[in-house]
Short mmCIF file of N, CA and C and ligand atoms in Angstrom, two decimals:
data_model
loop_
_atom_site.label_atom_id
_atom_site.label_comp_id
_atom_site.label_asym_id
_atom_site.label_seq_id
_atom_site.Cartn_x
_atom_site.Cartn_y
_atom_site.Cartn_z
N MET A 1 12.06 22.01 -14.47
CA MET A 1 11.76 22.75 -13.25
C MET A 1 12.03 21.90 -12.02
N LYS A 2 12.76 22.47 -11.09
CA LYS A 2 13.03 21.74 -9.84
C LYS A 2 11.90 22.01 -8.86
N TYR A 3 11.43 20.95 -8.25
CA TYR A 3 10.38 21.13 -7.24
C TYR A 3 11.00 21.53 -5.91
N GLU A 4 10.27 22.38 -5.19
CA GLU A 4 10.75 22.84 -3.89
C GLU A 4 9.70 22.59 -2.82
N LEU A 5 10.18 22.43 -1.60
CA LEU A 5 9.28 22.20 -0.47
C LEU A 5 8.36 23.42 -0.30
N PRO A 6 7.03 23.21 -0.36
CA PRO A 6 6.13 24.35 -0.17
C PRO A 6 6.13 24.80 1.29
N GLN A 7 6.11 26.11 1.46
CA GLN A 7 6.02 26.66 2.82
C GLN A 7 4.64 26.34 3.39
N LEU A 8 4.58 26.07 4.67
CA LEU A 8 3.29 25.90 5.32
C LEU A 8 2.72 27.28 5.61
N SER A 9 1.40 27.39 5.60
CA SER A 9 0.78 28.68 5.91
C SER A 9 0.57 28.83 7.41
N TYR A 10 1.13 27.88 8.19
CA TYR A 10 1.02 27.93 9.65
C TYR A 10 2.30 27.36 10.26
N ALA A 11 2.49 27.64 11.55
CA ALA A 11 3.70 27.19 12.23
C ALA A 11 3.60 25.69 12.55
N TYR A 12 4.76 25.06 12.78
CA TYR A 12 4.76 23.63 13.10
C TYR A 12 3.92 23.32 14.34
N ASN A 13 3.82 24.29 15.25
CA ASN A 13 3.06 24.00 16.48
C ASN A 13 1.60 24.46 16.39
N ALA A 14 1.19 24.92 15.21
CA ALA A 14 -0.16 25.48 15.08
C ALA A 14 -1.27 24.44 15.23
N LEU A 15 -0.95 23.18 14.97
CA LEU A 15 -1.99 22.14 15.01
C LEU A 15 -2.02 21.40 16.34
N GLU A 16 -1.20 21.88 17.31
CA GLU A 16 -1.21 21.31 18.65
C GLU A 16 -2.58 21.55 19.27
N PRO A 17 -3.09 20.71 20.14
CA PRO A 17 -2.47 19.48 20.62
C PRO A 17 -2.78 18.26 19.74
N TYR A 18 -3.47 18.48 18.63
CA TYR A 18 -3.94 17.33 17.85
C TYR A 18 -2.82 16.70 17.03
N ILE A 19 -1.99 17.56 16.41
CA ILE A 19 -0.79 17.06 15.75
C ILE A 19 0.37 17.86 16.33
N ASP A 20 1.32 17.16 16.90
CA ASP A 20 2.41 17.82 17.64
C ASP A 20 3.45 18.43 16.70
N ALA A 21 4.12 19.46 17.21
CA ALA A 21 5.09 20.23 16.43
C ALA A 21 6.24 19.35 15.92
N GLN A 22 6.69 18.43 16.75
CA GLN A 22 7.82 17.57 16.37
C GLN A 22 7.45 16.70 15.16
N THR A 23 6.25 16.15 15.18
CA THR A 23 5.78 15.35 14.05
C THR A 23 5.70 16.21 12.79
N MET A 24 5.15 17.40 12.92
CA MET A 24 5.02 18.29 11.76
C MET A 24 6.39 18.65 11.19
N LYS A 25 7.33 18.93 12.08
CA LYS A 25 8.66 19.35 11.65
C LYS A 25 9.36 18.24 10.85
N ILE A 26 9.30 17.03 11.37
CA ILE A 26 9.95 15.90 10.69
C ILE A 26 9.18 15.53 9.42
N HIS A 27 7.86 15.54 9.53
CA HIS A 27 7.01 15.13 8.41
C HIS A 27 7.20 16.08 7.22
N HIS A 28 7.16 17.37 7.50
CA HIS A 28 7.30 18.37 6.44
C HIS A 28 8.77 18.54 6.02
N GLY A 29 9.62 18.76 6.98
CA GLY A 29 11.02 19.10 6.68
C GLY A 29 11.87 17.93 6.21
N LYS A 30 11.55 16.73 6.67
CA LYS A 30 12.37 15.55 6.31
C LYS A 30 11.65 14.64 5.31
N HIS A 31 10.48 14.15 5.67
CA HIS A 31 9.79 13.20 4.78
C HIS A 31 9.40 13.86 3.45
N HIS A 32 8.68 14.98 3.55
CA HIS A 32 8.23 15.62 2.31
C HIS A 32 9.44 16.07 1.48
N GLN A 33 10.44 16.63 2.15
CA GLN A 33 11.65 17.06 1.44
C GLN A 33 12.31 15.89 0.70
N ALA A 34 12.33 14.74 1.34
CA ALA A 34 12.97 13.57 0.72
C ALA A 34 12.22 13.15 -0.54
N TYR A 35 10.88 13.22 -0.53
CA TYR A 35 10.12 12.88 -1.73
C TYR A 35 10.45 13.86 -2.86
N ILE A 36 10.58 15.13 -2.51
CA ILE A 36 10.89 16.15 -3.51
C ILE A 36 12.29 15.92 -4.10
N ASP A 37 13.24 15.61 -3.26
CA ASP A 37 14.61 15.36 -3.74
C ASP A 37 14.62 14.19 -4.73
N LYS A 38 13.91 13.13 -4.37
CA LYS A 38 13.90 11.94 -5.24
C LYS A 38 13.10 12.21 -6.52
N LEU A 39 12.05 13.00 -6.40
CA LEU A 39 11.26 13.39 -7.58
C LEU A 39 12.14 14.18 -8.55
N ASN A 40 12.88 15.16 -8.03
CA ASN A 40 13.77 15.95 -8.89
C ASN A 40 14.83 15.07 -9.54
N ALA A 41 15.34 14.11 -8.77
CA ALA A 41 16.39 13.23 -9.29
C ALA A 41 15.88 12.41 -10.47
N VAL A 42 14.67 11.88 -10.37
CA VAL A 42 14.18 11.03 -11.46
C VAL A 42 13.80 11.88 -12.68
N LEU A 43 13.24 13.08 -12.45
CA LEU A 43 12.83 13.91 -13.59
C LEU A 43 14.03 14.48 -14.34
N GLU A 44 15.16 14.59 -13.65
CA GLU A 44 16.37 15.09 -14.28
C GLU A 44 16.77 14.22 -15.48
N LYS A 45 16.39 12.94 -15.42
CA LYS A 45 16.74 12.01 -16.50
C LYS A 45 15.83 12.17 -17.71
N TYR A 46 14.74 12.92 -17.57
CA TYR A 46 13.77 13.05 -18.65
C TYR A 46 13.46 14.53 -18.95
N PRO A 47 14.37 15.20 -19.62
CA PRO A 47 14.20 16.63 -19.90
C PRO A 47 12.90 16.92 -20.66
N ALA A 48 12.44 15.94 -21.45
CA ALA A 48 11.21 16.15 -22.23
C ALA A 48 9.99 16.35 -21.33
N LEU A 49 10.08 15.84 -20.10
CA LEU A 49 8.94 15.95 -19.17
C LEU A 49 9.03 17.18 -18.28
N ALA A 50 10.14 17.92 -18.43
CA ALA A 50 10.44 19.00 -17.48
C ALA A 50 9.33 20.05 -17.39
N ASP A 51 8.67 20.34 -18.51
CA ASP A 51 7.67 21.41 -18.50
C ASP A 51 6.25 20.92 -18.24
N ARG A 52 6.10 19.61 -18.06
CA ARG A 52 4.76 19.05 -17.85
C ARG A 52 4.34 19.24 -16.40
N LYS A 53 3.03 19.44 -16.20
CA LYS A 53 2.52 19.56 -14.84
C LYS A 53 2.60 18.19 -14.16
N LEU A 54 3.00 18.20 -12.90
CA LEU A 54 3.14 16.94 -12.17
C LEU A 54 1.81 16.18 -12.09
N GLU A 55 0.72 16.92 -11.92
CA GLU A 55 -0.61 16.28 -11.87
C GLU A 55 -0.86 15.48 -13.15
N GLU A 56 -0.45 16.05 -14.28
CA GLU A 56 -0.66 15.37 -15.57
C GLU A 56 0.24 14.14 -15.68
N LEU A 57 1.47 14.27 -15.21
CA LEU A 57 2.39 13.13 -15.28
C LEU A 57 1.85 11.96 -14.47
N ILE A 58 1.30 12.26 -13.30
CA ILE A 58 0.76 11.20 -12.45
C ILE A 58 -0.46 10.56 -13.12
N LYS A 59 -1.28 11.38 -13.73
CA LYS A 59 -2.49 10.90 -14.39
C LYS A 59 -2.15 10.04 -15.61
N GLU A 60 -1.10 10.45 -16.33
CA GLU A 60 -0.76 9.76 -17.57
C GLU A 60 0.38 8.75 -17.40
N LEU A 61 0.70 8.46 -16.18
CA LEU A 61 1.86 7.63 -15.89
C LEU A 61 1.97 6.35 -16.73
N PRO A 62 0.87 5.57 -16.86
CA PRO A 62 1.01 4.31 -17.60
C PRO A 62 1.51 4.51 -19.03
N SER A 63 1.20 5.64 -19.65
CA SER A 63 1.57 5.82 -21.05
C SER A 63 2.88 6.60 -21.23
N LEU A 64 3.51 7.00 -20.15
CA LEU A 64 4.77 7.76 -20.27
C LEU A 64 5.90 6.84 -20.70
N GLU A 65 6.79 7.38 -21.53
CA GLU A 65 7.92 6.58 -21.96
C GLU A 65 9.07 6.75 -20.98
N MET A 66 9.08 5.87 -20.01
CA MET A 66 10.12 5.91 -18.98
C MET A 66 10.49 4.47 -18.63
N GLU A 67 11.66 4.30 -18.04
CA GLU A 67 12.02 2.98 -17.53
C GLU A 67 11.07 2.66 -16.39
N GLU A 68 10.75 1.36 -16.24
CA GLU A 68 9.76 0.97 -15.22
C GLU A 68 10.16 1.42 -13.82
N GLY A 69 11.45 1.29 -13.51
CA GLY A 69 11.93 1.71 -12.19
C GLY A 69 11.73 3.20 -11.96
N ASP A 70 11.96 3.97 -13.02
CA ASP A 70 11.79 5.42 -12.92
C ASP A 70 10.31 5.79 -12.82
N LYS A 71 9.49 5.01 -13.49
CA LYS A 71 8.05 5.23 -13.43
C LYS A 71 7.56 5.03 -11.99
N ALA A 72 8.08 3.97 -11.38
CA ALA A 72 7.71 3.69 -9.99
C ALA A 72 8.19 4.83 -9.09
N ALA A 73 9.40 5.31 -9.36
CA ALA A 73 9.95 6.41 -8.55
C ALA A 73 9.13 7.68 -8.72
N LEU A 74 8.69 7.91 -9.96
CA LEU A 74 7.85 9.10 -10.21
C LEU A 74 6.50 8.97 -9.51
N LYS A 75 5.93 7.76 -9.56
CA LYS A 75 4.64 7.52 -8.92
C LYS A 75 4.76 7.73 -7.41
N ASN A 76 5.78 7.14 -6.81
CA ASN A 76 5.93 7.21 -5.36
C ASN A 76 6.31 8.61 -4.87
N ASN A 77 7.27 9.21 -5.53
CA ASN A 77 7.79 10.50 -5.04
C ASN A 77 7.01 11.70 -5.57
N GLY A 78 6.54 11.58 -6.82
CA GLY A 78 5.65 12.63 -7.34
C GLY A 78 4.33 12.62 -6.57
N GLY A 79 3.81 11.41 -6.34
CA GLY A 79 2.60 11.27 -5.53
C GLY A 79 2.86 11.77 -4.12
N GLY A 80 4.01 11.44 -3.59
CA GLY A 80 4.38 11.90 -2.24
C GLY A 80 4.37 13.41 -2.15
N HIS A 81 4.92 14.06 -3.16
CA HIS A 81 4.95 15.53 -3.16
C HIS A 81 3.54 16.11 -3.27
N LEU A 82 2.77 15.63 -4.24
CA LEU A 82 1.42 16.16 -4.43
C LEU A 82 0.52 15.90 -3.22
N ASN A 83 0.56 14.65 -2.73
CA ASN A 83 -0.31 14.29 -1.61
C ASN A 83 0.01 15.11 -0.37
N HIS A 84 1.31 15.26 -0.07
CA HIS A 84 1.66 16.04 1.12
C HIS A 84 1.31 17.51 0.95
N SER A 85 1.54 18.07 -0.23
CA SER A 85 1.20 19.48 -0.46
C SER A 85 -0.30 19.68 -0.22
N PHE A 86 -1.08 18.71 -0.70
CA PHE A 86 -2.53 18.80 -0.54
C PHE A 86 -2.94 18.64 0.93
N PHE A 87 -2.28 17.70 1.60
CA PHE A 87 -2.56 17.43 3.02
C PHE A 87 -2.31 18.67 3.87
N TRP A 88 -1.16 19.34 3.65
CA TRP A 88 -0.86 20.56 4.43
C TRP A 88 -1.93 21.61 4.21
N ALA A 89 -2.45 21.65 2.97
CA ALA A 89 -3.37 22.73 2.60
C ALA A 89 -4.78 22.55 3.17
N VAL A 90 -5.19 21.31 3.43
CA VAL A 90 -6.54 21.13 3.97
C VAL A 90 -6.58 21.29 5.49
N MET A 91 -5.39 21.44 6.10
CA MET A 91 -5.34 21.59 7.56
C MET A 91 -5.07 23.04 7.94
N GLY A 92 -5.38 23.38 9.20
CA GLY A 92 -5.12 24.71 9.70
C GLY A 92 -5.62 24.83 11.12
N SER A 93 -5.17 25.88 11.81
CA SER A 93 -5.59 26.06 13.19
C SER A 93 -6.93 26.78 13.27
N GLU A 94 -7.30 27.43 12.15
CA GLU A 94 -8.60 28.10 12.13
C GLU A 94 -9.48 27.48 11.05
N LYS A 95 -10.72 27.26 11.39
CA LYS A 95 -11.65 26.67 10.43
C LYS A 95 -11.94 27.65 9.29
N GLN A 96 -11.97 27.15 8.09
CA GLN A 96 -12.44 27.94 6.93
C GLN A 96 -13.48 27.08 6.25
N ILE A 97 -14.63 27.02 6.89
CA ILE A 97 -15.69 26.10 6.47
C ILE A 97 -16.10 26.39 5.02
N ASP A 98 -16.12 25.32 4.23
CA ASP A 98 -16.58 25.41 2.85
C ASP A 98 -18.06 25.03 2.84
N GLU A 99 -18.92 26.05 2.86
CA GLU A 99 -20.37 25.82 3.02
C GLU A 99 -20.95 24.97 1.89
N MET A 100 -20.47 25.22 0.67
CA MET A 100 -21.01 24.46 -0.46
C MET A 100 -20.63 22.99 -0.37
N LEU A 101 -19.40 22.75 0.02
CA LEU A 101 -18.94 21.37 0.20
C LEU A 101 -19.74 20.70 1.31
N LEU A 102 -19.94 21.44 2.38
CA LEU A 102 -20.69 20.92 3.53
C LEU A 102 -22.09 20.48 3.10
N GLU A 103 -22.75 21.31 2.32
CA GLU A 103 -24.10 21.00 1.82
C GLU A 103 -24.07 19.73 0.97
N GLU A 104 -23.06 19.65 0.11
CA GLU A 104 -22.97 18.50 -0.79
C GLU A 104 -22.69 17.21 -0.01
N ILE A 105 -21.86 17.34 1.02
CA ILE A 105 -21.56 16.18 1.87
C ILE A 105 -22.83 15.70 2.56
N LYS A 106 -23.62 16.64 3.05
CA LYS A 106 -24.88 16.27 3.72
C LYS A 106 -25.82 15.56 2.75
N LYS A 107 -25.87 16.07 1.53
CA LYS A 107 -26.74 15.48 0.52
C LYS A 107 -26.27 14.07 0.15
N THR A 108 -24.95 13.90 0.04
CA THR A 108 -24.39 12.62 -0.41
C THR A 108 -24.40 11.56 0.68
N PHE A 109 -24.03 11.97 1.91
CA PHE A 109 -23.83 10.98 2.98
C PHE A 109 -24.94 11.01 4.03
N GLY A 110 -25.86 11.97 3.93
CA GLY A 110 -26.96 12.04 4.90
C GLY A 110 -26.72 13.11 5.95
N SER A 111 -25.48 13.15 6.48
CA SER A 111 -25.11 14.17 7.47
C SER A 111 -23.59 14.24 7.54
N THR A 112 -23.08 15.30 8.16
CA THR A 112 -21.64 15.43 8.33
C THR A 112 -21.11 14.28 9.19
N GLU A 113 -21.88 13.94 10.22
CA GLU A 113 -21.47 12.86 11.14
C GLU A 113 -21.35 11.54 10.37
N GLU A 114 -22.32 11.29 9.50
CA GLU A 114 -22.30 10.05 8.73
C GLU A 114 -21.08 10.03 7.78
N PHE A 115 -20.79 11.18 7.18
CA PHE A 115 -19.62 11.27 6.31
C PHE A 115 -18.35 10.96 7.11
N LYS A 116 -18.24 11.57 8.30
CA LYS A 116 -17.06 11.34 9.13
C LYS A 116 -16.92 9.86 9.51
N LYS A 117 -18.04 9.22 9.74
CA LYS A 117 -18.04 7.81 10.10
C LYS A 117 -17.49 6.97 8.94
N VAL A 118 -17.97 7.27 7.74
CA VAL A 118 -17.54 6.54 6.54
C VAL A 118 -16.04 6.76 6.30
N PHE A 119 -15.62 8.02 6.39
CA PHE A 119 -14.22 8.39 6.13
C PHE A 119 -13.31 7.76 7.19
N THR A 120 -13.72 7.88 8.46
CA THR A 120 -12.93 7.32 9.55
C THR A 120 -12.84 5.80 9.41
N GLY A 121 -13.96 5.17 9.06
CA GLY A 121 -13.97 3.72 8.89
C GLY A 121 -13.00 3.29 7.81
N SER A 122 -13.00 4.02 6.70
CA SER A 122 -12.09 3.69 5.61
C SER A 122 -10.63 3.81 6.05
N SER A 123 -10.34 4.86 6.81
CA SER A 123 -8.95 5.09 7.23
C SER A 123 -8.48 4.05 8.25
N ILE A 124 -9.38 3.66 9.14
CA ILE A 124 -9.00 2.68 10.16
C ILE A 124 -8.83 1.30 9.54
N ASN A 125 -9.69 0.99 8.57
CA ASN A 125 -9.65 -0.35 7.97
C ASN A 125 -8.58 -0.49 6.89
N HIS A 126 -7.97 0.64 6.49
CA HIS A 126 -6.95 0.54 5.44
C HIS A 126 -5.69 -0.11 6.01
N PHE A 127 -5.23 -1.16 5.34
CA PHE A 127 -4.06 -1.89 5.82
C PHE A 127 -2.78 -1.16 5.43
N ALA A 128 -1.87 -1.02 6.41
CA ALA A 128 -0.54 -0.45 6.18
C ALA A 128 -0.61 1.01 5.73
N SER A 129 0.39 1.44 4.93
CA SER A 129 0.51 2.86 4.59
C SER A 129 -0.48 3.27 3.50
N GLY A 130 -0.78 4.54 3.46
CA GLY A 130 -1.65 5.05 2.42
C GLY A 130 -2.33 6.33 2.85
N TRP A 131 -3.41 6.65 2.15
CA TRP A 131 -4.14 7.89 2.38
C TRP A 131 -5.62 7.63 2.22
N THR A 132 -6.44 8.29 3.04
CA THR A 132 -7.90 8.23 2.83
C THR A 132 -8.33 9.53 2.17
N TRP A 133 -9.16 9.40 1.16
CA TRP A 133 -9.56 10.53 0.33
C TRP A 133 -11.05 10.76 0.32
N LEU A 134 -11.45 12.02 0.23
CA LEU A 134 -12.75 12.38 -0.30
C LEU A 134 -12.41 12.98 -1.66
N ALA A 135 -12.99 12.39 -2.70
CA ALA A 135 -12.65 12.84 -4.05
C ALA A 135 -13.91 12.97 -4.89
N ARG A 136 -13.79 13.73 -5.95
CA ARG A 136 -14.88 13.90 -6.90
C ARG A 136 -14.60 12.96 -8.07
N ASN A 137 -15.55 12.08 -8.36
CA ASN A 137 -15.30 11.10 -9.42
C ASN A 137 -15.65 11.67 -10.79
N GLU A 138 -15.59 10.82 -11.80
CA GLU A 138 -15.76 11.29 -13.18
C GLU A 138 -17.16 11.82 -13.45
N THR A 139 -18.14 11.44 -12.60
CA THR A 139 -19.49 11.98 -12.79
C THR A 139 -19.74 13.15 -11.83
N ASN A 140 -18.64 13.64 -11.20
CA ASN A 140 -18.71 14.81 -10.32
C ASN A 140 -19.29 14.49 -8.93
N ALA A 141 -19.53 13.20 -8.65
CA ALA A 141 -20.07 12.80 -7.35
C ALA A 141 -18.95 12.61 -6.33
N LEU A 142 -19.28 12.78 -5.05
CA LEU A 142 -18.28 12.62 -3.99
C LEU A 142 -18.13 11.14 -3.63
N GLU A 143 -16.88 10.74 -3.42
CA GLU A 143 -16.60 9.34 -3.06
C GLU A 143 -15.54 9.32 -1.97
N VAL A 144 -15.66 8.37 -1.05
CA VAL A 144 -14.63 8.16 -0.02
C VAL A 144 -13.95 6.82 -0.29
N TYR A 145 -12.63 6.84 -0.28
CA TYR A 145 -11.88 5.58 -0.39
C TYR A 145 -10.45 5.80 0.07
N SER A 146 -9.77 4.70 0.35
CA SER A 146 -8.36 4.77 0.73
C SER A 146 -7.53 4.16 -0.38
N LEU A 147 -6.33 4.70 -0.57
CA LEU A 147 -5.40 4.17 -1.57
C LEU A 147 -4.06 3.88 -0.89
N PRO A 148 -3.35 2.87 -1.37
CA PRO A 148 -2.07 2.50 -0.76
C PRO A 148 -0.94 3.45 -1.16
N ASN A 149 0.16 3.35 -0.44
CA ASN A 149 1.41 4.06 -0.78
C ASN A 149 1.16 5.55 -0.98
N HIS A 150 1.61 6.10 -2.11
CA HIS A 150 1.35 7.50 -2.41
C HIS A 150 0.46 7.63 -3.64
N ASP A 151 -0.38 6.63 -3.85
CA ASP A 151 -1.29 6.67 -4.99
C ASP A 151 -2.25 7.85 -4.85
N SER A 152 -2.71 8.33 -5.99
CA SER A 152 -3.53 9.54 -6.01
C SER A 152 -4.82 9.31 -6.77
N PRO A 153 -5.92 9.94 -6.35
CA PRO A 153 -7.17 9.90 -7.12
C PRO A 153 -6.97 10.41 -8.54
N LEU A 154 -5.94 11.23 -8.76
CA LEU A 154 -5.66 11.76 -10.09
C LEU A 154 -5.47 10.62 -11.09
N SER A 155 -4.90 9.50 -10.62
CA SER A 155 -4.67 8.34 -11.50
C SER A 155 -5.98 7.74 -11.98
N LYS A 156 -7.06 7.95 -11.21
CA LYS A 156 -8.37 7.42 -11.58
C LYS A 156 -9.19 8.46 -12.33
N GLY A 157 -8.58 9.62 -12.57
CA GLY A 157 -9.33 10.70 -13.21
C GLY A 157 -10.23 11.43 -12.22
N HIS A 158 -9.98 11.24 -10.91
CA HIS A 158 -10.78 11.89 -9.87
C HIS A 158 -10.06 13.14 -9.36
N ARG A 159 -10.83 14.03 -8.73
CA ARG A 159 -10.24 15.24 -8.18
C ARG A 159 -10.26 15.18 -6.64
N PRO A 160 -9.10 15.31 -5.99
CA PRO A 160 -9.04 15.24 -4.52
C PRO A 160 -9.75 16.44 -3.86
N ILE A 161 -10.47 16.16 -2.78
CA ILE A 161 -11.15 17.22 -2.04
C ILE A 161 -10.60 17.32 -0.61
N ILE A 162 -10.51 16.15 0.05
CA ILE A 162 -9.99 16.08 1.42
C ILE A 162 -9.09 14.87 1.51
N VAL A 163 -8.03 14.97 2.29
CA VAL A 163 -7.16 13.81 2.45
C VAL A 163 -6.56 13.76 3.85
N VAL A 164 -6.34 12.53 4.32
CA VAL A 164 -5.56 12.36 5.55
C VAL A 164 -4.46 11.33 5.30
N ASP A 165 -3.29 11.62 5.83
CA ASP A 165 -2.11 10.77 5.69
C ASP A 165 -2.18 9.64 6.71
N LEU A 166 -2.15 8.38 6.24
CA LEU A 166 -2.23 7.23 7.14
C LEU A 166 -0.87 6.60 7.42
N TRP A 167 0.20 7.17 6.85
CA TRP A 167 1.52 6.59 7.10
C TRP A 167 1.86 6.78 8.58
N GLU A 168 2.54 5.82 9.15
CA GLU A 168 2.85 5.92 10.59
C GLU A 168 3.66 7.17 10.91
N HIS A 169 4.47 7.65 9.97
CA HIS A 169 5.27 8.84 10.27
C HIS A 169 4.37 10.06 10.51
N ALA A 170 3.10 9.97 10.11
CA ALA A 170 2.17 11.09 10.30
C ALA A 170 1.67 11.18 11.74
N TYR A 171 1.79 10.07 12.49
CA TYR A 171 1.20 10.09 13.85
C TYR A 171 1.95 9.30 14.90
N TYR A 172 2.97 8.55 14.53
CA TYR A 172 3.54 7.58 15.47
C TYR A 172 4.14 8.21 16.73
N LEU A 173 4.79 9.37 16.58
CA LEU A 173 5.44 10.00 17.74
C LEU A 173 4.44 10.30 18.85
N LYS A 174 3.27 10.75 18.46
CA LYS A 174 2.26 11.13 19.46
C LYS A 174 1.28 10.01 19.78
N TYR A 175 0.88 9.25 18.75
CA TYR A 175 -0.20 8.28 18.94
C TYR A 175 0.28 6.82 18.88
N GLN A 176 1.56 6.61 18.57
CA GLN A 176 2.11 5.26 18.39
C GLN A 176 1.21 4.45 17.45
N ASN A 177 0.71 3.31 17.91
CA ASN A 177 -0.07 2.46 17.01
C ASN A 177 -1.56 2.84 16.96
N ARG A 178 -1.95 3.93 17.64
CA ARG A 178 -3.38 4.24 17.79
C ARG A 178 -3.90 5.11 16.64
N ARG A 179 -4.01 4.51 15.46
CA ARG A 179 -4.44 5.27 14.28
C ARG A 179 -5.83 5.87 14.48
N ALA A 180 -6.72 5.11 15.11
CA ALA A 180 -8.10 5.59 15.29
C ALA A 180 -8.12 6.89 16.10
N GLU A 181 -7.27 6.96 17.12
CA GLU A 181 -7.21 8.16 17.97
C GLU A 181 -6.64 9.35 17.18
N TYR A 182 -5.65 9.07 16.33
CA TYR A 182 -5.08 10.10 15.46
C TYR A 182 -6.17 10.68 14.55
N ILE A 183 -6.93 9.80 13.90
CA ILE A 183 -7.97 10.27 12.97
C ILE A 183 -9.03 11.08 13.73
N GLU A 184 -9.42 10.57 14.87
CA GLU A 184 -10.45 11.25 15.68
C GLU A 184 -9.99 12.68 16.01
N ASN A 185 -8.71 12.83 16.32
CA ASN A 185 -8.16 14.16 16.65
C ASN A 185 -7.94 15.01 15.41
N TRP A 186 -7.61 14.34 14.31
CA TRP A 186 -7.31 15.05 13.07
C TRP A 186 -8.49 15.88 12.57
N TRP A 187 -9.72 15.41 12.83
CA TRP A 187 -10.90 16.18 12.39
C TRP A 187 -10.85 17.61 12.92
N ASN A 188 -10.20 17.82 14.06
CA ASN A 188 -10.12 19.18 14.64
C ASN A 188 -9.25 20.13 13.81
N VAL A 189 -8.32 19.59 13.04
CA VAL A 189 -7.42 20.45 12.26
C VAL A 189 -7.75 20.47 10.77
N LEU A 190 -8.75 19.67 10.38
CA LEU A 190 -9.25 19.79 9.01
C LEU A 190 -10.04 21.09 8.96
N LYS A 191 -9.57 22.05 8.17
CA LYS A 191 -10.19 23.37 8.29
C LYS A 191 -11.49 23.53 7.50
N LEU A 192 -11.75 22.61 6.54
CA LEU A 192 -12.90 22.79 5.64
C LEU A 192 -14.26 22.45 6.25
N LEU A 193 -14.26 21.60 7.28
CA LEU A 193 -15.54 21.13 7.86
C LEU A 193 -15.66 21.51 9.33
MN1 MN3 B 201 3.40 11.52 5.08
#
């Protein structure tokens, strides 16, 4: 199966002024597309994996029979595809508050504000490229952490709940080096909270 760029459920300018249309256009149309192209290229060499779910391939990566270079390509580009698809889906111009998640966040972190502080702190302190996640761990509890490159909580057996892209291509046009300002604004387009 060839992977294709998922359509966004909103226009490139829908997240303005917090995320600008130009950034969205390049991020979705160029960066995400490039990960998909490279993902398709590496999977073409392994017909036996063609029918497997990408989530499973990422989770089982260490045990897959692939050349190491191809494994790295699958991790980076498969992760790139999954992470971006997930990132687009948690954002929107209209809030769709998940009340149950909100309650659980309050129980786990004390308050929504405290959760945002923890999540923002993790994203600001993360060195170089990566993603900050709210994920459900193996005991079903909520955890906040950042992972490098295009690594995914799926590799740890965790389930992603919320994610923000920390790669400079996600914010550099509008915010340049000001990652903290990007994250602060990004909360406005996270539709779940
Ligand atoms: Mn990105």
